GROMACS .gro file of C-alpha atoms in nm:
model
  295
    1MET     CA    1   0.609   0.207  -3.796
    2GLY     CA    2   0.539  -0.032  -3.510
    3ARG     CA    3   0.875  -0.205  -3.552
    4ARG     CA    4   1.053   0.129  -3.556
    5VAL     CA    5   0.884   0.232  -3.232
    6LEU     CA    6   0.983  -0.098  -3.071
    7SER     CA    7   1.341  -0.047  -3.186
    8LEU     CA    8   1.365   0.256  -2.957
    9THR     CA    9   1.414   0.197  -2.586
   10SER     CA   10   1.169   0.474  -2.501
   11GLY     CA   11   0.903   0.330  -2.730
   12LEU     CA   12   0.946  -0.018  -2.584
   13ILE     CA   13   0.920   0.111  -2.227
   14ALA     CA   14   0.608   0.313  -2.310
   15LEU     CA   15   0.436   0.019  -2.480
   16VAL     CA   16   0.517  -0.216  -2.190
   17ILE     CA   17   0.373   0.028  -1.936
   18LEU     CA   18   0.059   0.095  -2.140
   19THR     CA   19   0.010  -0.278  -2.200
   20VAL     CA   20   0.022  -0.338  -1.825
   21ILE     CA   21  -0.231  -0.058  -1.767
   22ALA     CA   22  -0.459  -0.204  -2.037
   23LEU     CA   23  -0.436  -0.549  -1.874
   24LEU     CA   24  -0.527  -0.392  -1.540
   25ALA     CA   25  -0.834  -0.239  -1.702
   26LEU     CA   26  -0.935  -0.574  -1.854
   27LEU     CA   27  -0.847  -0.808  -1.569
   28GLY     CA   28  -0.839  -0.577  -1.267
   29PRO     CA   29  -1.189  -0.656  -1.138
   30VAL     CA   30  -1.121  -1.029  -1.191
   31ILE     CA   31  -0.784  -1.047  -1.015
   32ALA     CA   32  -0.880  -0.813  -0.729
   33PRO     CA   33  -0.820  -1.009  -0.406
   34HIS     CA   34  -1.128  -0.863  -0.232
   35ASP     CA   35  -1.462  -0.711  -0.315
   36PRO     CA   36  -1.376  -0.343  -0.381
   37LEU     CA   37  -1.705  -0.229  -0.225
   38ALA     CA   38  -1.700  -0.454   0.083
   39THR     CA   39  -1.648  -0.265   0.408
   40SER     CA   40  -1.502  -0.401   0.732
   41SER     CA   41  -1.417  -0.292   1.084
   42ASP     CA   42  -1.044  -0.295   1.003
   43THR     CA   43  -1.024   0.070   0.897
   44LEU     CA   44  -0.711   0.261   0.793
   45ALA     CA   45  -0.497  -0.050   0.836
   46GLY     CA   46  -0.142  -0.063   0.709
   47SER     CA   47   0.005  -0.307   0.460
   48SER     CA   48  -0.030  -0.673   0.552
   49GLY     CA   49  -0.054  -1.015   0.394
   50GLY     CA   50  -0.432  -0.983   0.363
   51HIS     CA   51  -0.427  -0.622   0.243
   52TRP     CA   52  -0.110  -0.543   0.048
   53LEU     CA   53  -0.185  -0.169   0.031
   54GLY     CA   54  -0.388  -0.151   0.350
   55THR     CA   55  -0.750  -0.045   0.388
   56ASP     CA   56  -0.930   0.289   0.359
   57TYR     CA   57  -1.146   0.477   0.609
   58LEU     CA   58  -1.433   0.227   0.558
   59GLY     CA   59  -1.215  -0.082   0.579
   60ARG     CA   60  -1.218  -0.148   0.204
   61ASP     CA   61  -0.914  -0.309   0.042
   62VAL     CA   62  -0.716  -0.036  -0.136
   63LEU     CA   63  -0.548  -0.269  -0.388
   64SER     CA   64  -0.883  -0.413  -0.496
   65ARG     CA   65  -1.026  -0.064  -0.540
   66LEU     CA   66  -0.727   0.047  -0.747
   67LEU     CA   67  -0.756  -0.258  -0.972
   68ASP     CA   68  -1.130  -0.217  -1.014
   69GLY     CA   69  -1.105   0.158  -1.073
   70SER     CA   70  -0.848   0.123  -1.353
   71ARG     CA   71  -1.125   0.036  -1.601
   72VAL     CA   72  -1.301   0.370  -1.559
   73SER     CA   73  -0.978   0.565  -1.605
   74VAL     CA   74  -0.868   0.373  -1.916
   75LEU     CA   75  -1.209   0.373  -2.085
   76GLY     CA   76  -1.260   0.741  -2.010
   77ALA     CA   77  -0.921   0.836  -2.156
   78LEU     CA   78  -0.985   0.628  -2.470
   79GLU     CA   79  -1.328   0.781  -2.508
   80VAL     CA   80  -1.181   1.132  -2.503
   81ALA     CA   81  -0.907   1.044  -2.754
   82LEU     CA   82  -1.125   0.851  -3.001
   83THR     CA   83  -1.400   1.113  -2.994
   84ALA     CA   84  -1.147   1.388  -3.061
   85LEU     CA   85  -0.993   1.181  -3.340
   86GLY     CA   86  -1.323   1.121  -3.518
   87VAL     CA   87  -1.455   1.475  -3.474
   88GLY     CA   88  -1.129   1.650  -3.562
   89ALA     CA   89  -0.923   1.446  -3.808
   90ILE     CA   90  -1.187   1.376  -4.073
   91PRO     CA   91  -1.303   1.739  -4.114
   92GLY     CA   92  -0.938   1.846  -4.105
   93ILE     CA   93  -0.855   1.630  -4.407
   94LEU     CA   94  -1.173   1.714  -4.597
   95SER     CA   95  -1.135   2.089  -4.539
   96VAL     CA   96  -0.857   2.087  -4.797
   97TYR     CA   97  -1.075   1.931  -5.069
   98LEU     CA   98  -1.440   2.031  -5.010
   99GLY     CA   99  -1.419   2.396  -5.102
  100ARG     CA  100  -1.388   2.731  -4.932
  101VAL     CA  101  -1.731   2.729  -4.765
  102PHE     CA  102  -1.663   2.403  -4.579
  103GLU     CA  103  -1.309   2.520  -4.500
  104TRP     CA  104  -1.429   2.854  -4.359
  105PHE     CA  105  -1.704   2.690  -4.151
  106THR     CA  106  -1.475   2.426  -3.997
  107LEU     CA  107  -1.200   2.679  -3.924
  108ARG     CA  108  -1.445   2.911  -3.743
  109LEU     CA  109  -1.592   2.617  -3.550
  110THR     CA  110  -1.243   2.505  -3.450
  111ASP     CA  111  -1.154   2.854  -3.328
  112THR     CA  112  -1.472   2.856  -3.119
  113LEU     CA  113  -1.398   2.518  -2.960
  114VAL     CA  114  -1.044   2.625  -2.874
  115ALA     CA  115  -1.179   2.921  -2.679
  116LEU     CA  116  -1.405   2.704  -2.462
  117PRO     CA  117  -1.270   2.567  -2.129
  118PHE     CA  118  -1.329   2.193  -2.173
  119LEU     CA  119  -1.310   2.103  -1.804
  120LEU     CA  120  -1.572   2.362  -1.713
  121PHE     CA  121  -1.799   2.242  -1.993
  122ALA     CA  122  -1.759   1.881  -1.882
  123VAL     CA  123  -1.877   1.981  -1.534
  124ALA     CA  124  -2.171   2.170  -1.684
  125VAL     CA  125  -2.275   1.875  -1.898
  126VAL     CA  126  -2.263   1.642  -1.599
  127ALA     CA  127  -2.482   1.888  -1.408
  128LEU     CA  128  -2.735   1.897  -1.694
  129LEU     CA  129  -2.742   1.532  -1.804
  130GLY     CA  130  -2.665   1.352  -1.480
  131ASN     CA  131  -2.355   1.231  -1.300
  132GLY     CA  132  -2.212   1.001  -1.567
  133ILE     CA  133  -1.858   0.981  -1.698
  134THR     CA  134  -1.957   0.889  -2.056
  135GLN     CA  135  -2.132   1.214  -2.148
  136ALA     CA  136  -1.858   1.417  -1.982
  137MET     CA  137  -1.590   1.238  -2.185
  138LEU     CA  138  -1.783   1.278  -2.512
  139VAL     CA  139  -1.813   1.653  -2.461
  140THR     CA  140  -1.448   1.677  -2.359
  141GLY     CA  141  -1.344   1.482  -2.669
  142VAL     CA  142  -1.533   1.727  -2.891
  143LEU     CA  143  -1.366   2.022  -2.719
  144VAL     CA  144  -1.020   1.864  -2.759
  145SER     CA  145  -1.080   1.781  -3.128
  146PRO     CA  146  -0.925   2.106  -3.266
  147LEU     CA  147  -0.583   1.951  -3.201
  148PHE     CA  148  -0.661   1.670  -3.447
  149TYR     CA  149  -0.824   1.911  -3.693
  150ARG     CA  150  -0.514   2.128  -3.713
  151VAL     CA  151  -0.272   1.835  -3.727
  152ALA     CA  152  -0.470   1.658  -3.999
  153ARG     CA  153  -0.521   1.975  -4.200
  154ALA     CA  154  -0.154   2.075  -4.186
  155ALA     CA  155  -0.041   1.726  -4.289
  156THR     CA  156  -0.296   1.716  -4.571
  157LEU     CA  157  -0.192   2.057  -4.702
  158ALA     CA  158   0.167   1.930  -4.717
  159VAL     CA  159   0.072   1.659  -4.969
  160ALA     CA  160  -0.238   1.810  -5.135
  161ARG     CA  161  -0.037   1.980  -5.409
  162SER     CA  162   0.202   1.691  -5.465
  163PRO     CA  163   0.235   1.586  -5.832
  164TYR     CA  164   0.108   1.232  -5.770
  165VAL     CA  165  -0.202   1.365  -5.589
  166GLU     CA  166  -0.279   1.614  -5.867
  167ALA     CA  167  -0.222   1.343  -6.128
  168ALA     CA  168  -0.467   1.115  -5.950
  169LEU     CA  169  -0.732   1.389  -5.939
  170ILE     CA  170  -0.681   1.480  -6.305
  171SER     CA  171  -0.713   1.115  -6.406
  172GLY     CA  172  -1.058   1.107  -6.248
  173ALA     CA  173  -0.993   0.958  -5.905
  174SER     CA  174  -1.244   1.052  -5.638
  175ILE     CA  175  -1.148   1.255  -5.333
  176GLY     CA  176  -1.222   0.955  -5.110
  177TRP     CA  177  -0.986   0.734  -5.310
  178VAL     CA  178  -0.710   0.997  -5.304
  179VAL     CA  179  -0.746   1.038  -4.928
  180ARG     CA  180  -0.736   0.663  -4.866
  181ARG     CA  181  -0.456   0.588  -5.112
  182HIS     CA  182  -0.222   0.887  -5.084
  183VAL     CA  183  -0.315   1.136  -4.814
  184TRP     CA  184  -0.390   0.907  -4.519
  185VAL     CA  185  -0.044   0.748  -4.529
  186LYS     CA  186   0.117   1.090  -4.485
  187VAL     CA  187  -0.133   1.209  -4.225
  188LEU     CA  188  -0.120   0.896  -4.008
  189PRO     CA  189   0.216   0.959  -3.827
  190PRO     CA  190   0.132   1.307  -3.690
  191ILE     CA  191  -0.219   1.189  -3.601
  192ALA     CA  192  -0.069   0.893  -3.413
  193VAL     CA  193   0.149   1.136  -3.215
  194ALA     CA  194  -0.155   1.351  -3.134
  195LEU     CA  195  -0.357   1.042  -3.037
  196ALA     CA  196  -0.093   0.921  -2.789
  197GLN     CA  197  -0.072   1.268  -2.633
  198THR     CA  198  -0.451   1.298  -2.613
  199ILE     CA  199  -0.483   0.965  -2.433
  200GLY     CA  200  -0.251   1.107  -2.168
  201VAL     CA  201  -0.462   1.424  -2.153
  202GLY     CA  202  -0.770   1.201  -2.119
  203PHE     CA  203  -0.621   1.033  -1.814
  204VAL     CA  204  -0.562   1.371  -1.655
  205ILE     CA  205  -0.919   1.483  -1.733
  206VAL     CA  206  -1.076   1.164  -1.597
  207SER     CA  207  -0.863   1.181  -1.285
  208THR     CA  208  -0.949   1.548  -1.233
  209LEU     CA  209  -1.323   1.495  -1.268
  210THR     CA  210  -1.330   1.190  -1.043
  211PHE     CA  211  -1.106   1.369  -0.792
  212LEU     CA  212  -1.378   1.634  -0.773
  213GLY     CA  213  -1.643   1.365  -0.738
  214ILE     CA  214  -1.786   1.426  -1.086
  215GLY     CA  215  -1.875   1.156  -1.338
  216VAL     CA  216  -1.885   0.849  -1.113
  217GLN     CA  217  -2.130   0.777  -0.836
  218PRO     CA  218  -1.971   0.672  -0.505
  219PRO     CA  219  -1.878   0.421  -0.378
  220ALA     CA  220  -1.755   0.316  -0.726
  221PRO     CA  221  -1.373   0.328  -0.718
  222THR     CA  222  -1.162   0.546  -0.948
  223TRP     CA  223  -0.800   0.654  -0.934
  224GLY     CA  224  -0.894   1.020  -0.887
  225GLY     CA  225  -1.157   0.935  -0.628
  226LEU     CA  226  -0.912   0.725  -0.429
  227LEU     CA  227  -0.660   1.008  -0.438
  228ALA     CA  228  -0.922   1.252  -0.309
  229SER     CA  229  -1.038   1.025  -0.027
  230ASP     CA  230  -0.682   0.949   0.082
  231LEU     CA  231  -0.601   1.318   0.120
  232GLY     CA  232  -0.853   1.340   0.400
  233TYR     CA  233  -0.663   1.092   0.617
  234LEU     CA  234  -0.301   1.199   0.576
  235SER     CA  235  -0.249   1.205   0.950
  236HIS     CA  236  -0.325   0.830   0.964
  237GLN     CA  237  -0.179   0.716   0.630
  238PRO     CA  238   0.057   0.979   0.486
  239TRP     CA  239   0.176   0.735   0.219
  240ALA     CA  240  -0.172   0.641   0.090
  241PRO     CA  241  -0.206   0.905  -0.189
  242LEU     CA  242   0.126   0.801  -0.341
  243VAL     CA  243  -0.006   0.485  -0.511
  244PRO     CA  244  -0.299   0.635  -0.711
  245ALA     CA  245  -0.093   0.948  -0.786
  246LEU     CA  246   0.195   0.732  -0.910
  247LEU     CA  247  -0.039   0.529  -1.133
  248ILE     CA  248  -0.174   0.847  -1.294
  249MET     CA  249   0.172   1.000  -1.336
  250VAL     CA  250   0.330   0.687  -1.486
  251THR     CA  251   0.042   0.635  -1.729
  252VAL     CA  252   0.049   0.994  -1.855
  253TRP     CA  253   0.430   0.980  -1.878
  254ALA     CA  254   0.411   0.659  -2.084
  255CYS     CA  255   0.162   0.820  -2.324
  256ASN     CA  256   0.389   1.119  -2.377
  257LEU     CA  257   0.691   0.890  -2.412
  258LEU     CA  258   0.507   0.690  -2.679
  259ALA     CA  259   0.415   1.011  -2.863
  260ASP     CA  260   0.781   1.117  -2.864
  261ALA     CA  261   0.887   0.774  -2.994
  262ILE     CA  262   0.632   0.784  -3.277
  263ARG     CA  263   0.748   1.132  -3.372
  264ASP     CA  264   1.111   1.021  -3.370
  265VAL     CA  265   1.054   0.727  -3.605
  266SER     CA  266   0.821   0.897  -3.854
  267GLY     CA  267   0.917   1.094  -4.162
  268GLU     CA  268   1.279   1.176  -4.237
  269ALA     CA  269   1.385   1.093  -3.882
  270GLY     CA  270   1.238   0.746  -3.917
  271ARG     CA  271   1.418   0.679  -4.243
  272ALA     CA  272   1.744   0.802  -4.091
  273LEU     CA  273   1.689   0.567  -3.796
  274VAL     CA  274   1.631   0.269  -4.026
  275ASN     CA  275   1.939   0.357  -4.231
  276SER     CA  276   2.151   0.382  -3.917
  277HIS     CA  277   2.032   0.038  -3.802
  278LYS     CA  278   2.115  -0.108  -4.144
  279ALA     CA  279   2.460   0.053  -4.142
  280ARG     CA  280   2.524  -0.081  -3.792
  281ALA     CA  281   2.418  -0.429  -3.899
  282ASN     CA  282   2.646  -0.412  -4.203
  283ARG     CA  283   2.941  -0.309  -3.987
  284ARG     CA  284   2.874  -0.602  -3.754
  285GLY     CA  285   2.860  -0.837  -4.050
  286LYS     CA  286   3.195  -0.716  -4.176
  287ALA     CA  287   3.352  -0.731  -3.831
  288ASP     CA  288   3.229  -1.089  -3.770
  289PRO     CA  289   3.299  -1.286  -4.089
  290ALA     CA  290   3.153  -1.634  -4.122
  291PRO     CA  291   3.380  -1.915  -3.996
  292ALA     CA  292   3.573  -2.123  -4.242
  293GLY     CA  293   3.453  -2.463  -4.369
  294GLY     CA  294   3.452  -2.780  -4.155
  295VAL     CA  295   3.776  -2.945  -4.055
   0.00000   0.00000   0.00000
């Protein structure tokens, strides 16, 4: 599936952007030109050779703070997505095979989680357990997990009554073996689409919480925190909020673009795409015959 995604222009663009964001999260604090927490008397300065994106109201280098704050945003988004995946996908698959009691319980629990406002609960958890981004993201991931539960359950139901699955169960195969060997292959594409979308949602959630000053203690830099602080000085630097806002927008757009690319290359659409590439290659081969033998 990876090669199919890369064969699409949209998938390639999305992967390039997300790779750059991941590198910023890994190397941002290392390649930052200045200490992101160091203040100076040169406050609200414009772009210059020493400060490419200028300085903030305390004289801190904006570029260094953006690079250092990328780690919190990326890790928070991944924490939301992976928590939702683990909490939602596994029960969604097993609900088809573990009987009506387990199915009824997980369906009612999923309906309850859908009704809860995850952002409000994240704020409440931070208020109860302390101002930390990790616990807020874990709770948010649990509240977002119904998406994965429903996707995994629907995909599993589509293959649960297939002849090869029933034959495997009749022959004595365990449910775990059937899930690993037959079901997971069919469930993986829609789950991959949901995972890419949820990472984008995670970026929005992290940015929203940090914009409100929740989850990270100042003066630690975050994209949402930088956006919030820049809004207070629009009269001095009207362009300052554009950079953190653009980073958030481009990252979320790339996640959604990747989800669309995965959806386009999976299932029947993916097979049609491969067949079209093969047909195009065959037409090129016929149009460009091999040259004749040496003179």
